[in-house]
Every structure is written in structure tokens, then in C-alpha cells.
Amino acid sequence: MKVEQITSVQNWLPFEKILDKGIIKMKDSSYIKILKVNPINYNLKSDLEKEAILNSYKNLFKSSYFNLQILIQSKKEDLTNNIKLLNSNDYYKEIKERYINYIEQLNKIKKSSCKNFYLIIKDSTSEKDEKI
């Protein structure tokens, strides 16, 4: 049995090159674009706003001719810098110490996390202009 060797990372990666505006040309001649999306607090919206949001998504999915993937990246929130900032001011020392203790305990219990949301759009149509 012969084992194929990968000579470089570039040969292993599935993309050919990164074009202007962050569009990625894949080795299979398809194109993808990754968009970072800022979330909204859906629960704070009125019923009318919620309905409008859902209808907008429905229209997007119905009319899209491309593959769409939603990626949610979650990581544990690091509060070290926030606590250092609070410790740099001694004006309200007792209140500050109680607050720091409170947020540390809350973070342990609820395991607060930071989430990033991405849309990955893939278009497999050929004959693209690489100067998009």
C-alpha cells in the first residue's frame, strides 16, 4: 500500500486563491464568501418586527440560488481585562470588590460565552469574473 505524501499546506487547502473583497475561489471552481453577522435581540422585538424579520429570512431562502450555511462560533468569555480595568480605580473600593466577586461567580455558574455568527455563501456557477 502506497501512502500519498502532501508536500505543502497549499496543496492540502481546498481553496485556490482569495480574490478582491474576500471572495474565495475554491479548487473545484466554485466561489465562497464568509460574512460575519451582528446578531439582534429577537426577544426584545415587537410581534410586528418579529414577523417582518421571519418574512425577510423566508424570502431570502426562497429566492437564493446559492448554498447557504450558518456557522455559530461559541467561546468562553474571558473577563480578565474587565476585572483589571475595575481594579485600576480605587474610588469605590468596597462596591468594586463586591461587583468583581459577583461577576466572577455569575460567570462560573452561567458559564458566559461570546458568540460570533457567520454566513457562508457558496456559488457553484461557472464563468465568474475574478475582478468582482
PDB file of C-alpha atoms in Angstrom:
ATOM      1  CA  MET A   1       0.000   0.000   0.000  1.00  0.00           C
ATOM      2  CA  LYS A   2       1.446   3.327  -1.075  1.00  0.00           C
ATOM      3  CA  VAL A   3       0.854   6.378   1.134  1.00  0.00           C
ATOM      4  CA  GLU A   4       0.381   9.709  -0.647  1.00  0.00           C
ATOM      5  CA  GLN A   5       2.511  12.494   0.792  1.00  0.00           C
ATOM      6  CA  ILE A   6       1.283  16.064   0.980  1.00  0.00           C
ATOM      7  CA  THR A   7       4.179  18.273   0.034  1.00  0.00           C
ATOM      8  CA  SER A   8       2.797  21.555   1.334  1.00  0.00           C
ATOM      9  CA  VAL A   9      -0.151  23.068   3.141  1.00  0.00           C
ATOM     10  CA  GLN A  10      -1.128  24.939  -0.041  1.00  0.00           C
ATOM     11  CA  ASN A  11      -1.708  21.607  -1.808  1.00  0.00           C
ATOM     12  CA  TRP A  12      -3.905  20.384   1.032  1.00  0.00           C
ATOM     13  CA  LEU A  13      -6.087  23.500   1.412  1.00  0.00           C
ATOM     14  CA  PRO A  14      -9.363  23.371  -0.553  1.00  0.00           C
ATOM     15  CA  PHE A  15      -9.135  26.903  -1.948  1.00  0.00           C
ATOM     16  CA  GLU A  16      -7.217  28.149  -4.943  1.00  0.00           C
ATOM     17  CA  LYS A  17      -6.929  31.855  -4.149  1.00  0.00           C
ATOM     18  CA  ILE A  18      -8.518  34.769  -2.311  1.00  0.00           C
ATOM     19  CA  LEU A  19      -9.910  37.426  -4.622  1.00  0.00           C
ATOM     20  CA  ASP A  20     -10.807  41.069  -4.019  1.00  0.00           C
ATOM     21  CA  LYS A  21     -13.499  41.771  -1.421  1.00  0.00           C
ATOM     22  CA  GLY A  22     -12.729  38.497   0.386  1.00  0.00           C
ATOM     23  CA  ILE A  23     -14.276  36.169  -2.168  1.00  0.00           C
ATOM     24  CA  ILE A  24     -12.547  32.780  -2.129  1.00  0.00           C
ATOM     25  CA  LYS A  25     -12.105  30.720  -5.288  1.00  0.00           C
ATOM     26  CA  MET A  26     -12.178  27.027  -4.447  1.00  0.00           C
ATOM     27  CA  LYS A  27     -10.184  24.358  -6.289  1.00  0.00           C
ATOM     28  CA  ASP A  28     -13.455  22.959  -7.692  1.00  0.00           C
ATOM     29  CA  SER A  29     -14.037  26.364  -9.396  1.00  0.00           C
ATOM     30  CA  SER A  30     -16.836  27.347  -7.022  1.00  0.00           C
ATOM     31  CA  TYR A  31     -16.742  30.580  -5.036  1.00  0.00           C
ATOM     32  CA  ILE A  32     -17.499  31.245  -1.373  1.00  0.00           C
ATOM     33  CA  LYS A  33     -17.883  34.371   0.715  1.00  0.00           C
ATOM     34  CA  ILE A  34     -17.889  34.383   4.518  1.00  0.00           C
ATOM     35  CA  LEU A  35     -19.814  37.202   6.182  1.00  0.00           C
ATOM     36  CA  LYS A  36     -19.678  37.978   9.885  1.00  0.00           C
ATOM     37  CA  VAL A  37     -23.185  38.875  11.051  1.00  0.00           C
ATOM     38  CA  ASN A  38     -24.105  41.063  14.004  1.00  0.00           C
ATOM     39  CA  PRO A  39     -26.940  39.455  15.967  1.00  0.00           C
ATOM     40  CA  ILE A  40     -30.114  41.193  17.045  1.00  0.00           C
ATOM     41  CA  ASN A  41     -32.003  40.546  20.256  1.00  0.00           C
ATOM     42  CA  TYR A  42     -35.063  38.928  18.722  1.00  0.00           C
ATOM     43  CA  ASN A  43     -36.823  38.592  22.098  1.00  0.00           C
ATOM     44  CA  LEU A  44     -36.901  42.378  22.539  1.00  0.00           C
ATOM     45  CA  LYS A  45     -38.675  42.952  19.229  1.00  0.00           C
ATOM     46  CA  SER A  46     -42.412  43.600  18.935  1.00  0.00           C
ATOM     47  CA  ASP A  47     -44.631  40.962  17.328  1.00  0.00           C
ATOM     48  CA  LEU A  48     -44.800  43.004  14.136  1.00  0.00           C
ATOM     49  CA  GLU A  49     -40.988  43.327  13.990  1.00  0.00           C
ATOM     50  CA  LYS A  50     -40.574  39.594  14.652  1.00  0.00           C
ATOM     51  CA  GLU A  51     -42.944  38.766  11.817  1.00  0.00           C
ATOM     52  CA  ALA A  52     -41.061  41.121   9.468  1.00  0.00           C
ATOM     53  CA  ILE A  53     -37.726  39.514  10.399  1.00  0.00           C
ATOM     54  CA  LEU A  54     -39.042  35.993   9.796  1.00  0.00           C
ATOM     55  CA  ASN A  55     -40.599  37.005   6.472  1.00  0.00           C
ATOM     56  CA  SER A  56     -37.301  38.556   5.372  1.00  0.00           C
ATOM     57  CA  TYR A  57     -35.457  35.309   6.098  1.00  0.00           C
ATOM     58  CA  LYS A  58     -38.170  33.289   4.354  1.00  0.00           C
ATOM     59  CA  ASN A  59     -37.864  35.477   1.241  1.00  0.00           C
ATOM     60  CA  LEU A  60     -34.064  35.201   1.293  1.00  0.00           C
ATOM     61  CA  PHE A  61     -34.125  31.412   1.479  1.00  0.00           C
ATOM     62  CA  LYS A  62     -36.827  31.076  -1.188  1.00  0.00           C
ATOM     63  CA  SER A  63     -35.088  33.358  -3.680  1.00  0.00           C
ATOM     64  CA  SER A  64     -31.465  32.301  -3.157  1.00  0.00           C
ATOM     65  CA  TYR A  65     -29.789  30.347  -5.943  1.00  0.00           C
ATOM     66  CA  PHE A  66     -26.716  29.624  -3.832  1.00  0.00           C
ATOM     67  CA  ASN A  67     -25.884  27.299  -0.952  1.00  0.00           C
ATOM     68  CA  LEU A  68     -26.036  28.980   2.434  1.00  0.00           C
ATOM     69  CA  GLN A  69     -24.521  27.759   5.684  1.00  0.00           C
ATOM     70  CA  ILE A  70     -24.884  29.362   9.111  1.00  0.00           C
ATOM     71  CA  LEU A  71     -21.964  28.984  11.500  1.00  0.00           C
ATOM     72  CA  ILE A  72     -22.108  29.896  15.178  1.00  0.00           C
ATOM     73  CA  GLN A  73     -18.763  30.045  16.958  1.00  0.00           C
ATOM     74  CA  SER A  74     -19.018  29.994  20.730  1.00  0.00           C
ATOM     75  CA  LYS A  75     -16.169  30.503  23.167  1.00  0.00           C
ATOM     76  CA  LYS A  76     -15.934  31.029  26.903  1.00  0.00           C
ATOM     77  CA  GLU A  77     -15.875  34.698  27.810  1.00  0.00           C
ATOM     78  CA  ASP A  78     -12.608  35.888  29.372  1.00  0.00           C
ATOM     79  CA  LEU A  79     -13.316  38.592  31.963  1.00  0.00           C
ATOM     80  CA  THR A  80      -9.676  39.155  32.949  1.00  0.00           C
ATOM     81  CA  ASN A  81      -9.336  42.505  31.148  1.00  0.00           C
ATOM     82  CA  ASN A  82     -12.653  43.765  32.540  1.00  0.00           C
ATOM     83  CA  ILE A  83     -11.578  42.917  36.087  1.00  0.00           C
ATOM     84  CA  LYS A  84      -8.161  44.575  35.584  1.00  0.00           C
ATOM     85  CA  LEU A  85      -9.919  47.725  34.416  1.00  0.00           C
ATOM     86  CA  LEU A  86     -12.101  47.744  37.528  1.00  0.00           C
ATOM     87  CA  ASN A  87      -9.094  47.162  39.769  1.00  0.00           C
ATOM     88  CA  SER A  88      -7.267  50.160  38.300  1.00  0.00           C
ATOM     89  CA  ASN A  89      -9.658  52.597  40.013  1.00  0.00           C
ATOM     90  CA  ASP A  90      -9.838  52.677  43.850  1.00  0.00           C
ATOM     91  CA  TYR A  91     -12.574  55.282  44.100  1.00  0.00           C
ATOM     92  CA  TYR A  92     -15.321  52.882  45.228  1.00  0.00           C
ATOM     93  CA  LYS A  93     -13.185  50.037  46.541  1.00  0.00           C
ATOM     94  CA  GLU A  94     -15.823  48.109  48.523  1.00  0.00           C
ATOM     95  CA  ILE A  95     -18.503  48.320  45.844  1.00  0.00           C
ATOM     96  CA  LYS A  96     -15.964  47.388  43.202  1.00  0.00           C
ATOM     97  CA  GLU A  97     -14.781  44.303  45.119  1.00  0.00           C
ATOM     98  CA  ARG A  98     -18.355  43.089  45.591  1.00  0.00           C
ATOM     99  CA  TYR A  99     -19.114  43.666  41.924  1.00  0.00           C
ATOM    100  CA  ILE A 100     -15.985  41.781  40.807  1.00  0.00           C
ATOM    101  CA  ASN A 101     -16.916  38.885  43.082  1.00  0.00           C
ATOM    102  CA  TYR A 102     -20.466  38.937  41.711  1.00  0.00           C
ATOM    103  CA  ILE A 103     -19.441  38.780  38.046  1.00  0.00           C
ATOM    104  CA  GLU A 104     -16.841  36.069  38.742  1.00  0.00           C
ATOM    105  CA  GLN A 105     -19.462  33.931  40.478  1.00  0.00           C
ATOM    106  CA  LEU A 106     -22.018  34.613  37.769  1.00  0.00           C
ATOM    107  CA  ASN A 107     -19.501  33.635  35.112  1.00  0.00           C
ATOM    108  CA  LYS A 108     -18.759  30.349  36.914  1.00  0.00           C
ATOM    109  CA  ILE A 109     -22.442  29.477  37.315  1.00  0.00           C
ATOM    110  CA  LYS A 110     -23.744  30.510  33.905  1.00  0.00           C
ATOM    111  CA  LYS A 111     -20.521  29.865  32.020  1.00  0.00           C
ATOM    112  CA  SER A 112     -20.957  33.011  29.980  1.00  0.00           C
ATOM    113  CA  SER A 113     -19.770  32.811  26.426  1.00  0.00           C
ATOM    114  CA  CYS A 114     -19.111  35.028  23.480  1.00  0.00           C
ATOM    115  CA  LYS A 115     -20.759  34.051  20.195  1.00  0.00           C
ATOM    116  CA  ASN A 116     -19.814  35.005  16.666  1.00  0.00           C
ATOM    117  CA  PHE A 117     -22.233  34.403  13.796  1.00  0.00           C
ATOM    118  CA  TYR A 118     -21.175  33.813  10.197  1.00  0.00           C
ATOM    119  CA  LEU A 119     -22.969  33.229   6.889  1.00  0.00           C
ATOM    120  CA  ILE A 120     -21.044  31.116   4.412  1.00  0.00           C
ATOM    121  CA  ILE A 121     -22.332  31.568   0.881  1.00  0.00           C
ATOM    122  CA  LYS A 122     -21.245  29.172  -1.859  1.00  0.00           C
ATOM    123  CA  ASP A 123     -21.947  29.699  -5.550  1.00  0.00           C
ATOM    124  CA  SER A 124     -21.126  26.856  -7.906  1.00  0.00           C
ATOM    125  CA  THR A 125     -21.978  28.617 -11.142  1.00  0.00           C
ATOM    126  CA  SER A 126     -19.156  28.777 -13.636  1.00  0.00           C
ATOM    127  CA  GLU A 127     -17.832  31.606 -15.757  1.00  0.00           C
ATOM    128  CA  LYS A 128     -17.223  34.070 -12.920  1.00  0.00           C
ATOM    129  CA  ASP A 129     -15.352  37.287 -13.407  1.00  0.00           C
ATOM    130  CA  GLU A 130     -12.477  37.199 -10.922  1.00  0.00           C
ATOM    131  CA  LYS A 131     -12.399  41.001 -10.720  1.00  0.00           C
ATOM    132  CA  ILE A 132     -15.758  41.109  -8.904  1.00  0.00           C
TER     133      ILE A 132
END
